[in-house]
Amino acid sequence: MTPKGAVEMADTMMIASDAAESESSANNAAAATEVDALRVSPAAHLAEMMAAATVEGERSVALREIRFAVQLGVRVLPGTPASAAVEAALGLALPRHHGEVTGDSGGLHGLWLGPDEFLVVDVSRHQRPGDSDAAAAALDGTQGEASLPGQVLDLSANRTILELSGASARAVLEKGCHYDLHPRAFGVGMAIATQLGPVPVILHRSGDREFRLYPRASFADYLVHWLLDAMEEFAAEEVL
């Protein structure tokens, strides 16, 4: 084969590889769309009710569900080779202390749940099968080495995310939250495990007037109704 023929063959193979990769990406996107069409989020049946309860103006408050967000449960001890391997695979530094949230609250971020327990969340996209594979594989031993201690699991179906926003969002939560939500105690970028009414939740202050609540999927219906009831007074004029 002449040098020119070898170059032409290499170019042809590269084009074929690019075409196959594009076709694979298109097929994956189509499959993902089909999966989303079959999914039903825990609060989907309440979407219209939540939208109708939105309050505008000075006493604004709104509630929505962030559907199908990526949620990975991570168990590793910070500062160890295991945590370093998981962080490298995720592309995210894990939080180091109570209440801390790392990363981008509008995309990939990590919530501290305990000294060796974290919830890694990505609200910028929907969960897909295999989302936890790379981080879990980072703990596997290679070339005869022992596996690193830790665990990474996809917990995306375990909880849903309810986002409460607006000028009155904090006042709504203060009707039943067991934690001090004043900014001096619970500032933007903090997350805790607490209760809202009788419901255990993870509570993340993702903005100055924005809170995300993580109830177990089975509690989503109750918690949405609780929040809608707590929001109702802000639709009326304030009585001084």
Short mmCIF file of C-alpha atoms in Angstrom, two decimals:
data_model
loop_
_atom_site.label_atom_id
_atom_site.label_comp_id
_atom_site.label_asym_id
_atom_site.label_seq_id
_atom_site.Cartn_x
_atom_site.Cartn_y
_atom_site.Cartn_z
CA MET A 1 0.00 0.00 0.00
CA THR A 2 1.31 3.43 -0.93
CA PRO A 3 1.68 6.16 1.73
CA LYS A 4 -1.18 8.03 0.04
CA GLY A 5 -3.40 4.94 0.22
CA ALA A 6 -2.59 4.46 3.89
CA VAL A 7 -3.56 8.06 4.64
CA GLU A 8 -6.80 7.71 2.70
CA MET A 9 -7.63 4.48 4.55
CA ALA A 10 -6.94 6.13 7.92
CA ASP A 11 -9.18 9.06 6.98
CA THR A 12 -11.94 6.68 5.91
CA MET A 13 -11.70 4.75 9.17
CA MET A 14 -11.81 7.98 11.20
CA ILE A 15 -14.90 9.18 9.32
CA ALA A 16 -16.58 5.81 9.87
CA SER A 17 -15.70 5.93 13.59
CA ASP A 18 -17.13 9.46 13.93
CA ALA A 19 -20.29 8.41 12.11
CA ALA A 20 -20.72 5.38 14.38
CA GLU A 21 -20.19 7.56 17.46
CA SER A 22 -22.77 10.08 16.24
CA GLU A 23 -25.26 7.31 15.52
CA SER A 24 -24.67 5.84 18.99
CA SER A 25 -25.22 9.25 20.62
CA ALA A 26 -28.42 9.73 18.63
CA ASN A 27 -29.66 6.29 19.65
CA ASN A 28 -28.85 6.98 23.31
CA ALA A 29 -30.70 10.30 23.16
CA ALA A 30 -33.71 8.63 21.58
CA ALA A 31 -33.69 5.88 24.22
CA ALA A 32 -33.45 8.50 26.98
CA THR A 33 -36.46 10.34 25.53
CA GLU A 34 -38.43 7.10 25.51
CA VAL A 35 -37.50 6.41 29.14
CA ASP A 36 -38.61 9.90 30.21
CA ALA A 37 -41.93 9.40 28.44
CA LEU A 38 -42.56 6.32 30.59
CA ARG A 39 -41.46 7.84 33.89
CA VAL A 40 -43.84 9.36 36.41
CA SER A 41 -42.32 11.52 39.14
CA PRO A 42 -43.66 11.26 42.73
CA ALA A 43 -45.45 14.64 42.55
CA ALA A 44 -46.40 14.62 38.86
CA HIS A 45 -50.12 14.38 39.64
CA LEU A 46 -49.86 17.64 41.63
CA ALA A 47 -48.05 19.73 39.01
CA GLU A 48 -51.13 21.75 38.00
CA MET A 49 -52.08 22.33 41.63
CA MET A 50 -48.58 23.60 42.40
CA ALA A 51 -48.60 25.93 39.41
CA ALA A 52 -52.03 27.30 40.35
CA ALA A 53 -50.85 28.06 43.90
CA THR A 54 -48.09 30.42 42.74
CA VAL A 55 -48.26 33.81 44.44
CA GLU A 56 -46.83 36.91 42.73
CA GLY A 57 -45.88 40.28 44.15
CA GLU A 58 -44.33 41.31 47.47
CA ARG A 59 -45.47 38.09 49.19
CA SER A 60 -44.43 35.84 46.31
CA VAL A 61 -43.99 32.11 46.73
CA ALA A 62 -43.94 29.24 44.25
CA LEU A 63 -43.54 25.48 44.43
CA ARG A 64 -42.36 23.06 41.77
CA GLU A 65 -40.90 19.60 41.48
CA ILE A 66 -37.45 19.06 39.98
CA ARG A 67 -38.10 15.73 38.28
CA PHE A 68 -35.68 12.85 37.81
CA ALA A 69 -32.54 14.67 38.98
CA VAL A 70 -29.38 12.61 39.42
CA GLN A 71 -28.89 11.61 43.08
CA LEU A 72 -25.92 9.44 44.03
CA GLY A 73 -25.35 8.17 47.55
CA VAL A 74 -21.65 8.20 48.44
CA ARG A 75 -20.07 6.58 51.51
CA VAL A 76 -16.34 7.29 51.87
CA LEU A 77 -14.12 8.73 54.57
CA PRO A 78 -12.85 12.21 53.54
CA GLY A 79 -9.12 12.62 53.11
CA THR A 80 -8.54 8.99 52.15
CA PRO A 81 -7.50 7.39 48.85
CA ALA A 82 -11.10 6.18 48.49
CA SER A 83 -12.53 9.71 48.66
CA ALA A 84 -9.84 11.00 46.30
CA ALA A 85 -10.71 8.28 43.76
CA VAL A 86 -14.45 9.00 43.96
CA GLU A 87 -13.93 12.77 43.75
CA ALA A 88 -11.76 12.33 40.65
CA ALA A 89 -14.39 10.12 39.00
CA LEU A 90 -17.20 12.54 39.83
CA GLY A 91 -15.23 15.70 39.04
CA LEU A 92 -16.43 17.12 42.36
CA ALA A 93 -14.86 17.74 45.76
CA LEU A 94 -17.00 16.27 48.54
CA PRO A 95 -18.06 18.46 51.49
CA ARG A 96 -15.95 18.29 54.64
CA HIS A 97 -18.24 19.51 57.42
CA HIS A 98 -21.84 19.73 58.62
CA GLY A 99 -24.10 21.87 56.44
CA GLU A 100 -21.56 22.29 53.64
CA VAL A 101 -22.49 22.05 49.97
CA THR A 102 -19.82 21.89 47.28
CA GLY A 103 -20.05 22.43 43.53
CA ASP A 104 -22.70 24.25 41.51
CA SER A 105 -26.23 24.31 42.94
CA GLY A 106 -27.52 24.77 39.39
CA GLY A 107 -25.70 21.65 38.21
CA LEU A 108 -23.49 19.06 39.91
CA HIS A 109 -23.07 19.50 43.67
CA GLY A 110 -22.50 17.52 46.85
CA LEU A 111 -24.47 17.67 50.12
CA TRP A 112 -22.99 16.67 53.48
CA LEU A 113 -25.19 14.13 55.29
CA GLY A 114 -22.69 12.75 57.79
CA PRO A 115 -18.95 12.40 58.47
CA ASP A 116 -18.67 9.75 55.75
CA GLU A 117 -22.00 10.11 53.94
CA PHE A 118 -22.86 12.43 51.05
CA LEU A 119 -25.53 12.97 48.44
CA VAL A 120 -24.21 14.02 45.04
CA VAL A 121 -26.89 15.74 42.98
CA ASP A 122 -27.10 17.05 39.42
CA VAL A 123 -30.24 19.10 38.75
CA SER A 124 -29.12 20.12 35.26
CA ARG A 125 -30.08 16.80 33.67
CA HIS A 126 -32.21 13.69 34.16
CA GLN A 127 -30.89 10.51 35.72
CA ARG A 128 -29.74 7.81 33.33
CA PRO A 129 -28.87 4.14 33.93
CA GLY A 130 -25.17 3.83 34.72
CA ASP A 131 -24.75 7.29 36.27
CA SER A 132 -23.04 5.79 39.32
CA ASP A 133 -20.88 3.28 37.44
CA ALA A 134 -17.70 5.35 37.00
CA ALA A 135 -17.56 6.50 40.62
CA ALA A 136 -18.34 2.99 41.90
CA ALA A 137 -15.67 1.51 39.63
CA ALA A 138 -13.12 3.96 41.05
CA LEU A 139 -13.30 1.99 44.32
CA ASP A 140 -12.60 -1.36 42.64
CA GLY A 141 -9.12 -2.81 43.01
CA THR A 142 -7.00 -3.08 39.86
CA GLN A 143 -4.04 -5.25 38.96
CA GLY A 144 -4.23 -7.29 42.12
CA GLU A 145 -4.78 -4.33 44.43
CA ALA A 146 -7.45 -4.52 47.11
CA SER A 147 -10.69 -2.60 46.64
CA LEU A 148 -10.92 0.75 48.39
CA PRO A 149 -13.43 1.00 51.27
CA GLY A 150 -16.59 2.86 50.31
CA GLN A 151 -19.77 2.73 48.29
CA VAL A 152 -21.48 4.67 45.50
CA LEU A 153 -25.13 3.92 44.71
CA ASP A 154 -27.72 5.51 42.43
CA LEU A 155 -30.45 6.76 44.79
CA SER A 156 -32.28 8.92 42.25
CA ALA A 157 -35.60 7.10 42.77
CA ASN A 158 -35.35 7.27 46.56
CA ARG A 159 -36.27 10.97 46.89
CA THR A 160 -37.78 13.68 44.77
CA ILE A 161 -36.82 17.37 44.94
CA LEU A 162 -39.35 20.08 45.69
CA GLU A 163 -38.21 23.65 45.09
CA LEU A 164 -39.87 26.42 47.12
CA SER A 165 -38.98 29.95 46.04
CA GLY A 166 -40.05 33.56 46.50
CA ALA A 167 -40.09 36.28 49.12
CA SER A 168 -42.32 34.21 51.44
CA ALA A 169 -40.54 30.87 50.99
CA ARG A 170 -38.76 31.03 54.34
CA ALA A 171 -41.97 32.06 56.14
CA VAL A 172 -43.76 29.04 54.66
CA LEU A 173 -41.08 26.67 55.92
CA GLU A 174 -40.94 28.30 59.35
CA LYS A 175 -44.50 27.10 59.97
CA GLY A 176 -43.23 23.57 60.49
CA CYS A 177 -39.44 23.30 60.21
CA HIS A 178 -37.50 22.17 63.27
CA TYR A 179 -34.41 24.22 62.34
CA ASP A 180 -33.59 27.93 62.63
CA LEU A 181 -33.89 29.20 59.04
CA HIS A 182 -32.66 32.74 59.70
CA PRO A 183 -29.75 33.56 57.34
CA ARG A 184 -27.39 33.90 60.31
CA ALA A 185 -27.97 30.21 61.08
CA PHE A 186 -28.89 28.80 57.66
CA GLY A 187 -27.25 30.72 54.87
CA VAL A 188 -27.23 30.25 51.11
CA GLY A 189 -25.28 27.15 50.17
CA MET A 190 -26.07 25.14 53.30
CA ALA A 191 -27.90 21.82 53.54
CA ILE A 192 -29.14 19.87 56.56
CA ALA A 193 -31.26 16.88 57.49
CA THR A 194 -34.34 18.05 59.40
CA GLN A 195 -38.13 17.70 59.51
CA LEU A 196 -40.94 19.71 57.98
CA GLY A 197 -44.04 18.93 59.95
CA PRO A 198 -43.83 15.15 60.46
CA VAL A 199 -41.82 14.55 57.27
CA PRO A 200 -38.04 13.91 57.38
CA VAL A 201 -36.32 15.92 54.64
CA ILE A 202 -32.97 17.10 53.42
CA LEU A 203 -33.22 20.89 53.19
CA HIS A 204 -30.87 22.82 50.90
CA ARG A 205 -30.86 26.60 50.75
CA SER A 206 -29.93 26.92 47.08
CA GLY A 207 -30.56 30.68 46.83
CA ASP A 208 -31.41 33.74 48.88
CA ARG A 209 -35.12 33.08 48.31
CA GLU A 210 -34.91 29.48 47.16
CA PHE A 211 -35.04 26.24 49.13
CA ARG A 212 -34.92 22.64 47.91
CA LEU A 213 -36.56 19.89 49.92
CA TYR A 214 -35.74 16.22 49.49
CA PRO A 215 -38.54 14.02 50.89
CA ARG A 216 -38.69 10.28 50.35
CA ALA A 217 -40.77 9.55 47.27
CA SER A 218 -43.59 8.07 49.35
CA PHE A 219 -43.90 11.31 51.37
CA ALA A 220 -44.00 13.61 48.32
CA ASP A 221 -47.80 13.75 48.03
CA TYR A 222 -48.27 14.60 51.71
CA LEU A 223 -45.50 17.20 51.73
CA VAL A 224 -46.77 18.98 48.62
CA HIS A 225 -50.23 19.30 50.17
CA TRP A 226 -48.66 20.52 53.43
CA LEU A 227 -46.68 23.20 51.57
CA LEU A 228 -49.66 24.29 49.46
CA ASP A 229 -51.72 24.73 52.60
CA ALA A 230 -48.91 26.75 54.21
CA MET A 231 -48.62 28.92 51.09
CA GLU A 232 -52.31 29.78 50.90
CA GLU A 233 -52.31 32.75 53.29
CA PHE A 234 -49.73 34.61 51.17
CA ALA A 235 -52.19 34.84 48.28
CA ALA A 236 -54.32 37.23 50.37
CA GLU A 237 -53.50 40.74 51.47
CA GLU A 238 -51.44 40.94 54.62
CA VAL A 239 -53.47 41.90 57.70
CA LEU A 240 -51.52 44.33 59.89
#
